[in-house]
Coordinates of C-alpha atoms in Angstrom, one line a residue:
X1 CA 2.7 47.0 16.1
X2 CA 4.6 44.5 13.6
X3 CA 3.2 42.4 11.3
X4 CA 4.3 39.0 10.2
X5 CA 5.8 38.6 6.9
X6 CA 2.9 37.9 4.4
X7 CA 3.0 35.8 1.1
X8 CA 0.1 37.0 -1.6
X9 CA -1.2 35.4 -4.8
X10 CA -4.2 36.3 -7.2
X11 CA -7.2 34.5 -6.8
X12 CA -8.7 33.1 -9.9
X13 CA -11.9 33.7 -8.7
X14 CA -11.2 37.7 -8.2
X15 CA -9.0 39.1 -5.1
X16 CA -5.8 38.6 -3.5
X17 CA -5.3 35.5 -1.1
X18 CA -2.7 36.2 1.4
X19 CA -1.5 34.1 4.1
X20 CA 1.4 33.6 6.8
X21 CA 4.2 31.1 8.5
X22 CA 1.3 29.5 10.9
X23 CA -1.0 28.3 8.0
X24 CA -3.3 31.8 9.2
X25 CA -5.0 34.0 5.7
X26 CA -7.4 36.3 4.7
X27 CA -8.8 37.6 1.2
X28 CA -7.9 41.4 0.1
X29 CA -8.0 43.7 -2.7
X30 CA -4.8 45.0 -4.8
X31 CA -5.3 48.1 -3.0
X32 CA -4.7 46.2 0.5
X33 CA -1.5 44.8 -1.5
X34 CA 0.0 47.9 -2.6
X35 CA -0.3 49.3 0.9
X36 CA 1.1 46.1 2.7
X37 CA 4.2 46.2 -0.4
X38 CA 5.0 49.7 0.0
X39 CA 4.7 50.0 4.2
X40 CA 1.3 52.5 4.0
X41 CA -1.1 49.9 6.3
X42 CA -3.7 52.1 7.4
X43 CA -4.7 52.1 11.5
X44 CA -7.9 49.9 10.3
X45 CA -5.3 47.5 8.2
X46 CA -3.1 47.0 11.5
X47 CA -6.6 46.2 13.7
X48 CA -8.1 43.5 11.2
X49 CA -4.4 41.5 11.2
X50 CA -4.1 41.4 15.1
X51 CA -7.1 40.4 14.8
X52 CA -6.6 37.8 12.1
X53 CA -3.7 36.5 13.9
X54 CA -1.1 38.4 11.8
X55 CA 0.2 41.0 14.2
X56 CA 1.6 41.3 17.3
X57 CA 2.8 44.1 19.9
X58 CA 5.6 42.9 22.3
X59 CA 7.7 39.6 22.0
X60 CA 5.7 37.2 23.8
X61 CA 2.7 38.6 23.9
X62 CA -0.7 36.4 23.5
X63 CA -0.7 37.4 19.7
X64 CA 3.0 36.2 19.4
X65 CA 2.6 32.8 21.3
X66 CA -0.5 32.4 19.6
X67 CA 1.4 32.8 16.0
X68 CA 4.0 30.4 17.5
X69 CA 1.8 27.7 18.9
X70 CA -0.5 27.6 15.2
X71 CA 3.1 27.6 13.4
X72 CA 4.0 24.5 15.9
X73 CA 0.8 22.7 15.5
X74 CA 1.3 22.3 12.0
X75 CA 4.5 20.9 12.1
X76 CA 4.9 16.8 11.1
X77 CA 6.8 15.5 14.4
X78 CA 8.5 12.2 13.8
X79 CA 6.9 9.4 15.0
X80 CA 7.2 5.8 15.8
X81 CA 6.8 3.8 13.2
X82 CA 2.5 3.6 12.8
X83 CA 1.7 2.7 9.4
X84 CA 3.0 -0.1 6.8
X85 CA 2.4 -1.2 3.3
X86 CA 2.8 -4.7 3.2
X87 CA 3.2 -6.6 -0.8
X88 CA 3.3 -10.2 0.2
X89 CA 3.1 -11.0 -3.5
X90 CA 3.4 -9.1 -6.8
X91 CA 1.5 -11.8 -8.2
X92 CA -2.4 -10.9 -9.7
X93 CA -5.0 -11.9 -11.6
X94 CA -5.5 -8.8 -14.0
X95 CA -3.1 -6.6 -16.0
X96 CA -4.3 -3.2 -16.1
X97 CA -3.3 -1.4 -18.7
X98 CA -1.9 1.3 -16.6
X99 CA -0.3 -0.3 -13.6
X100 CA 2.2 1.1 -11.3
X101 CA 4.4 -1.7 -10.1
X102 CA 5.1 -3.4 -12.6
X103 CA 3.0 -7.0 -11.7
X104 CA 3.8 -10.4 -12.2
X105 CA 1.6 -13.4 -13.8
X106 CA -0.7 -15.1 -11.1
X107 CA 1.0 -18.5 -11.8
X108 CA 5.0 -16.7 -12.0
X109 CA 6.3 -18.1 -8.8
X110 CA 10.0 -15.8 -6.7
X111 CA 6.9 -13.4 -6.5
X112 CA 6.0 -14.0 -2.9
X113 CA 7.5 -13.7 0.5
X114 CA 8.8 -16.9 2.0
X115 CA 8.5 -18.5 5.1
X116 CA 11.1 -16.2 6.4
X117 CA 10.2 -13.3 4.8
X118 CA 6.9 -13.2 6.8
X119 CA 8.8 -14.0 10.3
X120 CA 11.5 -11.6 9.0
X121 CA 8.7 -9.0 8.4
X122 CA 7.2 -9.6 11.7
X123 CA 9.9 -9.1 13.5
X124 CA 11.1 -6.0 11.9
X125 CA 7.3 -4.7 12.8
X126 CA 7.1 -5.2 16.0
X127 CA 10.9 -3.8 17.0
X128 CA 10.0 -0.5 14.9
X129 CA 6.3 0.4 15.5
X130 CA 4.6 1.8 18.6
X131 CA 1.8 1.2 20.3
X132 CA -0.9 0.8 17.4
X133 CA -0.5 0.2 13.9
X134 CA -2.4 0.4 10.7
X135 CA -1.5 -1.9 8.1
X136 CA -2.1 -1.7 4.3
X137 CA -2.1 -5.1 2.5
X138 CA -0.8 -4.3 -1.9
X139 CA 0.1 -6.1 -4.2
X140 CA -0.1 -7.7 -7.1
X141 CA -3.4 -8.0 -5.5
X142 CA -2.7 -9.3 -1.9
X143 CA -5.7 -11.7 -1.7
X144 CA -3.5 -14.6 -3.7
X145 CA -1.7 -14.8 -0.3
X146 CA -4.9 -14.8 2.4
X147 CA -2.7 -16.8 4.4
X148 CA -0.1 -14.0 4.8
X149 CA -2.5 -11.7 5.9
X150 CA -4.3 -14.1 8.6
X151 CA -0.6 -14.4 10.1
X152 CA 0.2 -10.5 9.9
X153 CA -3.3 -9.7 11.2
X154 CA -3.0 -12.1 14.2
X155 CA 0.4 -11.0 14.9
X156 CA -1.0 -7.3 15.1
X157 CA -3.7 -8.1 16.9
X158 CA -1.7 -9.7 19.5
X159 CA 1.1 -7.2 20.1
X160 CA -0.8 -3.6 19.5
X161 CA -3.3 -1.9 21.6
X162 CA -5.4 -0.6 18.5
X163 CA -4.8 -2.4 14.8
X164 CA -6.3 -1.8 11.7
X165 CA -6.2 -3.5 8.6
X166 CA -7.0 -1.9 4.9
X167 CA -6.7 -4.8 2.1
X168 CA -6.3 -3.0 -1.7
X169 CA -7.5 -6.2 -3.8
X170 CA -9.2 -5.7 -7.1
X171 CA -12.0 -7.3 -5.8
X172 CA -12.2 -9.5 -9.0
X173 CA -12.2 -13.0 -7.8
X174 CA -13.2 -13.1 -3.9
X175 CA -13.2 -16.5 -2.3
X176 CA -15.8 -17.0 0.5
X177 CA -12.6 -17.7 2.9
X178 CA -11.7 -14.0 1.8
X179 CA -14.9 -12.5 2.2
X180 CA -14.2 -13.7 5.6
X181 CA -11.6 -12.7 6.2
X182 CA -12.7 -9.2 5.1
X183 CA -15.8 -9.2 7.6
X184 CA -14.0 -7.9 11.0
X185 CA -15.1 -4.4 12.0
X186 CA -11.1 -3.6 12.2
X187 CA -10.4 -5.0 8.4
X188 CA -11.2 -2.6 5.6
X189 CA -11.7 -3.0 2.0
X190 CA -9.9 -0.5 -0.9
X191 CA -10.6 -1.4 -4.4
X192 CA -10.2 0.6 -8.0
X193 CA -13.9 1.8 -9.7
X194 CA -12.6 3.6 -12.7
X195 CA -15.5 6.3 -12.8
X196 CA -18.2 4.6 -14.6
X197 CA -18.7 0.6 -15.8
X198 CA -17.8 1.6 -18.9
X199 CA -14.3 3.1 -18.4
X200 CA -13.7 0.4 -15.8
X201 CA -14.0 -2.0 -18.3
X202 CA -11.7 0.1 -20.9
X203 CA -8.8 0.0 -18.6
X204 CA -9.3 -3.4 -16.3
X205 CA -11.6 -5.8 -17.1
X206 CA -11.7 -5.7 -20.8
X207 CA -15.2 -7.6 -21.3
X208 CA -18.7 -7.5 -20.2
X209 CA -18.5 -10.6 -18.0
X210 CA -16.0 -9.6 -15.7
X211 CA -17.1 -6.4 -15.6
X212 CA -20.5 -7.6 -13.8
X213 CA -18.3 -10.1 -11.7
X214 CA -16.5 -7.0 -10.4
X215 CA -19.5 -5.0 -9.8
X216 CA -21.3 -8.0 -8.1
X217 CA -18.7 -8.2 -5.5
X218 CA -18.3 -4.3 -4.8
X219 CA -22.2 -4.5 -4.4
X220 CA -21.6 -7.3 -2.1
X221 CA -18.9 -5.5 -0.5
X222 CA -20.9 -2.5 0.1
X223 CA -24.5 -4.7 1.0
X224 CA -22.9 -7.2 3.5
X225 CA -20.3 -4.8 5.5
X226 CA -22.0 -1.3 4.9
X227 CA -20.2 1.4 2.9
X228 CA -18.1 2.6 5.4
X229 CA -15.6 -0.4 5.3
X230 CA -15.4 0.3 2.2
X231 CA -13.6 2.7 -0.2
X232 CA -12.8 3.3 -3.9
X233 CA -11.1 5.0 -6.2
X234 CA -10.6 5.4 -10.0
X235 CA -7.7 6.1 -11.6
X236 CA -8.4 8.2 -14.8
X237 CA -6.8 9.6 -18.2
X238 CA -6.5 12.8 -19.2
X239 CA -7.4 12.0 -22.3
X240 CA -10.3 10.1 -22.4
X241 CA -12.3 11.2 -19.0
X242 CA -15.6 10.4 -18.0
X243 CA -18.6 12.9 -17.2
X244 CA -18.6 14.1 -13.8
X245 CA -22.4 13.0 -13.5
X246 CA -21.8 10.0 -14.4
X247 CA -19.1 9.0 -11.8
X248 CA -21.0 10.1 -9.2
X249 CA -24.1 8.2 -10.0
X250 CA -22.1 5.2 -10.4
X251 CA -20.8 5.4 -6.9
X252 CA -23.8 6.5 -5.4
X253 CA -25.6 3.4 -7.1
X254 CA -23.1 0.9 -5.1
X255 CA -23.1 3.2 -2.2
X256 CA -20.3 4.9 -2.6
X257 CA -20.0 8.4 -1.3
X258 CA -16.7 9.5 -1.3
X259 CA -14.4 9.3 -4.0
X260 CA -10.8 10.5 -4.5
X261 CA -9.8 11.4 -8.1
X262 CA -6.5 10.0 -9.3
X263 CA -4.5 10.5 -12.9
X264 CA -2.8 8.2 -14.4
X265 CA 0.4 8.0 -12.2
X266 CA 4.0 8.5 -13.9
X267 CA 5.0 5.2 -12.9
X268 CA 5.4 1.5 -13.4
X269 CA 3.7 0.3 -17.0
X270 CA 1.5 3.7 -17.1
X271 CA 5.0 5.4 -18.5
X272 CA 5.2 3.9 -21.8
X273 CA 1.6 3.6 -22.5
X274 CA -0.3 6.3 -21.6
X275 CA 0.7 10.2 -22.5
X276 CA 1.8 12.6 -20.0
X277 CA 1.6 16.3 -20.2
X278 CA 3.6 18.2 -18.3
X279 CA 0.7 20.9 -17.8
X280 CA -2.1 19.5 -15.2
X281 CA -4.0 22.2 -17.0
X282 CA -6.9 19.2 -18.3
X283 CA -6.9 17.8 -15.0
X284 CA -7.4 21.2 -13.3
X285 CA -10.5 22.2 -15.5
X286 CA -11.8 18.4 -15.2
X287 CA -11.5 18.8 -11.5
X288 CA -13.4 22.3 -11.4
X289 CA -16.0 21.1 -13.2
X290 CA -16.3 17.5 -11.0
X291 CA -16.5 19.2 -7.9
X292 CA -19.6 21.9 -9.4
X293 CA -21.0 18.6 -10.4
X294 CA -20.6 17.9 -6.6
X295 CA -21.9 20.7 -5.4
X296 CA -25.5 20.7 -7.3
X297 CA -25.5 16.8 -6.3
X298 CA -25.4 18.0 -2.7
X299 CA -27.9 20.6 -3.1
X300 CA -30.7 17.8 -4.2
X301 CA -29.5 15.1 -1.9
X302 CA -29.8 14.3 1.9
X303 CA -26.2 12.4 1.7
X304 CA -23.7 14.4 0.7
X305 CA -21.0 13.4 -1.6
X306 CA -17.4 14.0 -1.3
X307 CA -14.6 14.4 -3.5
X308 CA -11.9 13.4 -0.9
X309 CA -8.9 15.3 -1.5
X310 CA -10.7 18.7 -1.6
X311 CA -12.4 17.9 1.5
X312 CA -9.2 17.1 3.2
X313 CA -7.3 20.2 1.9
X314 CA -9.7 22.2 2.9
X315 CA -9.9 20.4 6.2
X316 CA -5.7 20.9 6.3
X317 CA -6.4 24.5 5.8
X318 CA -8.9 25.0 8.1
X319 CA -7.9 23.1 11.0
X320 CA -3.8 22.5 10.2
X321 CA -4.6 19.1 11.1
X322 CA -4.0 15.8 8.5
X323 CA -0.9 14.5 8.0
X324 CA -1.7 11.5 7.0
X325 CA -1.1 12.1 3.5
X326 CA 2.4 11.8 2.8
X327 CA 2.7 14.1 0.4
X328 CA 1.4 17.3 2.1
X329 CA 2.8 16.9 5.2
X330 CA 5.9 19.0 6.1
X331 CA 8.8 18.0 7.0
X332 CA 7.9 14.2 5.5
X333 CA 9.8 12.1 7.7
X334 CA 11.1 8.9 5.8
X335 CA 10.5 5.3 7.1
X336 CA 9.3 6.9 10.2
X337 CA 5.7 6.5 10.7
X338 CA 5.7 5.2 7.7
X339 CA 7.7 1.8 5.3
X340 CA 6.7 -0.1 2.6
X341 CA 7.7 -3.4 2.8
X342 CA 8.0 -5.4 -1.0
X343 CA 7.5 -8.8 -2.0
X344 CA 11.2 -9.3 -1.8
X345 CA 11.6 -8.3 1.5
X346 CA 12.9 -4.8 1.1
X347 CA 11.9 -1.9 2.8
X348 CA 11.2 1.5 1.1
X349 CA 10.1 5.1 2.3
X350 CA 6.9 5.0 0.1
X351 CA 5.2 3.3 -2.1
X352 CA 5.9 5.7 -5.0
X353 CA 10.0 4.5 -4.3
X354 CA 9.4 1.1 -4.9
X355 CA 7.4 1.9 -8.1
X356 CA 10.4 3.9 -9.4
X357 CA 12.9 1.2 -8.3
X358 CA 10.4 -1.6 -10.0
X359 CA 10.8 0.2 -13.5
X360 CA 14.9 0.3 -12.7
X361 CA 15.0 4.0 -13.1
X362 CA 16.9 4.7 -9.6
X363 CA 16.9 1.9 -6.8
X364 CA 15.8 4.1 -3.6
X365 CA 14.9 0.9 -1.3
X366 CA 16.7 1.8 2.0
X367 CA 17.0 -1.4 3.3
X368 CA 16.0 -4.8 4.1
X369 CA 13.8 -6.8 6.6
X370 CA 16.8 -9.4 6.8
X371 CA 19.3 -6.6 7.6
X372 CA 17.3 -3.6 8.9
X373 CA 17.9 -0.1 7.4
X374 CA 20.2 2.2 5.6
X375 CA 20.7 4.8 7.8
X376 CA 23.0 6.4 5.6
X377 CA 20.6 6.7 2.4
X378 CA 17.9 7.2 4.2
X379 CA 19.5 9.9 6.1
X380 CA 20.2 11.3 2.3
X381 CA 16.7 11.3 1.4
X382 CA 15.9 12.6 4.6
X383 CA 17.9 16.0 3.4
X384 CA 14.8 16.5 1.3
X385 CA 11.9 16.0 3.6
X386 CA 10.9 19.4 4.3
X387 CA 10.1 22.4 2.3
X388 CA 11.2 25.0 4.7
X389 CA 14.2 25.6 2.9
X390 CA 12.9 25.5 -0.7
X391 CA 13.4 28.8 -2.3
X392 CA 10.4 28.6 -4.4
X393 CA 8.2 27.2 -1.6
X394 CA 9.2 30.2 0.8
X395 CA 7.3 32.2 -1.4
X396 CA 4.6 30.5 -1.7
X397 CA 1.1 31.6 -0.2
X398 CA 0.6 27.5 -0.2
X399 CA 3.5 26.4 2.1
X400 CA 2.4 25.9 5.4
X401 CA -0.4 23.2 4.1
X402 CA 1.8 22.0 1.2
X403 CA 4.8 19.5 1.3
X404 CA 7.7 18.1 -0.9
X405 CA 7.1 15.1 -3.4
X406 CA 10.6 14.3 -4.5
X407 CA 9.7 11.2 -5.6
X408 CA 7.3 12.3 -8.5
X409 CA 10.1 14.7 -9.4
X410 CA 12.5 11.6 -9.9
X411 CA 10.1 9.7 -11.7
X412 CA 9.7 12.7 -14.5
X413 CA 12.3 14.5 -14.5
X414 CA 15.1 12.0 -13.3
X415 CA 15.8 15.0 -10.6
X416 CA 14.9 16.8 -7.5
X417 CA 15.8 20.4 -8.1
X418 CA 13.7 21.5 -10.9
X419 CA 12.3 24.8 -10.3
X420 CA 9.4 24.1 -7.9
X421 CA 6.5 26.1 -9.9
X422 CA 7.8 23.7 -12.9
X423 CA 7.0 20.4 -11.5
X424 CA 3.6 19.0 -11.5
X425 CA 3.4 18.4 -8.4
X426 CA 3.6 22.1 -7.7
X427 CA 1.4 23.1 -10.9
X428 CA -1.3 20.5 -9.7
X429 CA -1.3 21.7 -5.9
X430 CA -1.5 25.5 -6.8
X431 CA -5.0 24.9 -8.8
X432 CA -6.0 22.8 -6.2
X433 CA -5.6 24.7 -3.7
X434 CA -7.0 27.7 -5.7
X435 CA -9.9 25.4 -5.8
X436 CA -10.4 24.8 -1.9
X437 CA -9.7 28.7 -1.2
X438 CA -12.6 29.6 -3.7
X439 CA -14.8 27.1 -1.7
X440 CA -14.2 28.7 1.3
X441 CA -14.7 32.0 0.6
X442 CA -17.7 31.2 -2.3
X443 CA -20.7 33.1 -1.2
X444 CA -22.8 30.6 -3.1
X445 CA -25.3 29.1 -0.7
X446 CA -24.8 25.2 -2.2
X447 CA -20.9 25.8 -2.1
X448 CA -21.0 26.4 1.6
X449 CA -23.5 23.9 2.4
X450 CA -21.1 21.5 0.9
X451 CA -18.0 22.9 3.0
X452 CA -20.1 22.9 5.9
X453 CA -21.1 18.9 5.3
X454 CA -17.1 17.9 4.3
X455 CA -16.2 19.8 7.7
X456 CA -19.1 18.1 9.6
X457 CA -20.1 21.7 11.4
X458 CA -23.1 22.7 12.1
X459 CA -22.8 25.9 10.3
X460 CA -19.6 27.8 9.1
X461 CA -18.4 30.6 11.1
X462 CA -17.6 34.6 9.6
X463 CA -13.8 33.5 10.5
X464 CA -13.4 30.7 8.3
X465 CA -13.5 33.2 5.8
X466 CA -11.7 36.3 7.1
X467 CA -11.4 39.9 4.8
X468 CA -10.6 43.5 5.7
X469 CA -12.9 44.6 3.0

């Protein structure tokens, strides 16, 4: 019998997490270890891995194609173009104090697309995507330029079998002709909650009065089109973080239930105001301690609560499904499925790119709506799209639901080949996905419960957390 080759890493919670190529694990002592490292597996140590998935008899055998098809599965295909930020206008009506792109005044005018822009934009669309397409409205805060958006939205609806539209807008000043627009079942709203009232109004809306004016319209949001059209998220500081109670009774009060927590990015304005640590160690414990606040708030309450990215790297875990974050997905095609399109009318492979290009730290726009793309740039970028060949990410027990950010790396280190476990994208992914694993395999009755809602399963199964022991 032959086993495949296994990566291992210490559990924080106790243990030793092993996994494989196809995204397959188990939890095992350091005596399991030091007989997998030094070639002593017992008879009983070969029979739980073909069991488990990690060992086969004969080339193509069921165990072997098995391996092979949950190795495929997990791979990131490329795809016809499917998804597309859109920044009609960089104009807005607020100035965070920690935003990404780098905004302009509402009244600053060379902010918007023109007249050919938006046919320019449109056209490019419809030769690149497929079928259906999802479309994310930015800005600035894209609701200055509602007549943009009627035009993309009746272009889509026109030319794709399924559309869907997801406008970001700050939901500070909402005409009624936007709320309208904004009622469709296929148009969705995305807006910024920073935790609680009071750190919202710290970081965006400076005073009381439009503080309530914000709030009053998410309440209206969530009253008038029901919480699931709409989502938000807060973007928090290290330094200065709110109590995990307190965030999720704010969202629960506006009926909220799902939140995704967010630092501070390392881009646009955020980089000379705000203080960066190079150690997401903070973060980490905040986030430990949010999702245990999560957790007892599930236990008391018939609608469960989610912190989003958890949930969905557990989910990536679990079922190697979810690519549709671009940062864990593996290889990450650029301008694929996937092209921001600025105000100015050029095209970039995320919207993290045309943040770092904004700030003129490296201009990595790969072409134009006018023109069409770079295919040699992007085909340079594209070198760096997968972590297969990464010699610290071969090692890692992580890989197979982990991906590449290079574009963080630029922003903080002005390079792509730091030393993988020195990045932050790598330090942050490690404790969260220490996190997820200690979900899974948590023997605490409210931990499970929670998994079991986030997975929408009707109970978890023995496998979902396999051990030899």
């Amino acid at each position: 019998m032959r086993v495949w080759p296994l990566r291992f890493r210490n559990m924080p919670s106790g243990g030793v997490l092993f996994g494989d190529d196809s995204g397959g694990y188990f939890c095992a002592d350091a005596e399991f270890l030091s007989r997998y490292v030094h070639g002593s597996l017992t008879s009983s140590d070969f029979d739980f891995l073909y069991r488990n998935g990690q060992a086969f008899e004969n080339l193509n055998d069921l165990s072997f194609v098995g391996f092979a098809a949950r190795w495929a599965r997990r791979i990131n295909l490329p795809k016809p173009l499917g998804f597309v930020i859109l920044a009609p206008t960089l104009r807005c009506d607020m100035s965070c104090s920690y935003c990404q792109v780098s905004r302009a005044p509402e009244t600053a005018s060379a902010f918007d697309w023109s007249e050919q822009d938006t046919i320019n934009a449109l056209s490019w669309i419809d030769r690149t995507a497929g079928d259906n397409i999802k479309v994310e409205f930015q800005g600035g805060e894209c609701l200055l330029r509602l007549d943009i958006l009627e035009r993309v939205r009746d272009f889509c609806r026109s030319r794709f079998h399924i559309s869907e539209f997801v406008v970001c807008t700050n939901l500070q000043n909402v005409s009624e002709a936007a709320w309208s627009f904004l009622a469709p079942e296929d148009t969705f709203i995305s807006t910024s909650f920073d935790g609680t009232p009071a750190h919202h109004e710290l970081t965006r809306t400076r005073n009381s009065k439009e503080t309530e004016r914000f709030l009053s319209n998410l309440r209206r949001a969530t009253t008038s089109f029901g919480p699931g059209k709409v989502s938000a998220l807060p973007t928090l500081d290290p330094d200065a973080l709110p109590s995990p109670e307190d965030v999720i009774q704010s969202y629960t009060q506006y009926g909220l239930n799902s939140i995704f927590l967010r630092r501070i990015n390392h881009q646009g304005f955020a980089r000379k105001r705000f203080r960066f640590s190079e150690a997401p160690d903070r973060w980490l414990e905040y986030y430990r301690r949010f999702i245990a606040a999560v957790v007892r708030h599930n236990s008391k309450s018939e609608v469960p609560f989610e912190e989003f990215y958890i949930a969905h790297l557990i989910r990536r875990i679990l079922r190697g499904e979810g690519n549709g974050h671009v940062n864990l997905r593996n290889p990450n095609w650029l301008a694929k499925d996937y092209a921001v399109i600025d105000y100015d009318g050029r095209i970039y492979p995320s919207d993290e790119a045309r943040m770092i290009t904004r700030v003129g730290q490296i201009d990595l726009s790969i072409g134009h709506i006018h023109s069409g793309l770079d295919e040699v740039k992007l085909n340079q970028l594209q070198a760096n799209a997968s972590n297969f060949q990464d010699p610290d990410c071969q090692h890692c027990v992580f890989q197979p639901y982990c991906g590449l950010d290079v574009f963080d790396d630029l922003s903080r280190y002005g390079r792509i080949d730091v030393p993988r476990p020195q990045t932050d994208h790598c330090r942050l992914h490690q404790g969260l996905f220490d996190i997820a694993f200690e979900m899974i395999y948590s023997k605490d009755q409210s931990t499970r419960e929670t998994v079991r809602k986030w997975l929408g399963a009707a109970s978890l199964p023995s496998d979902v957390a396999p051990s030899p022991l």
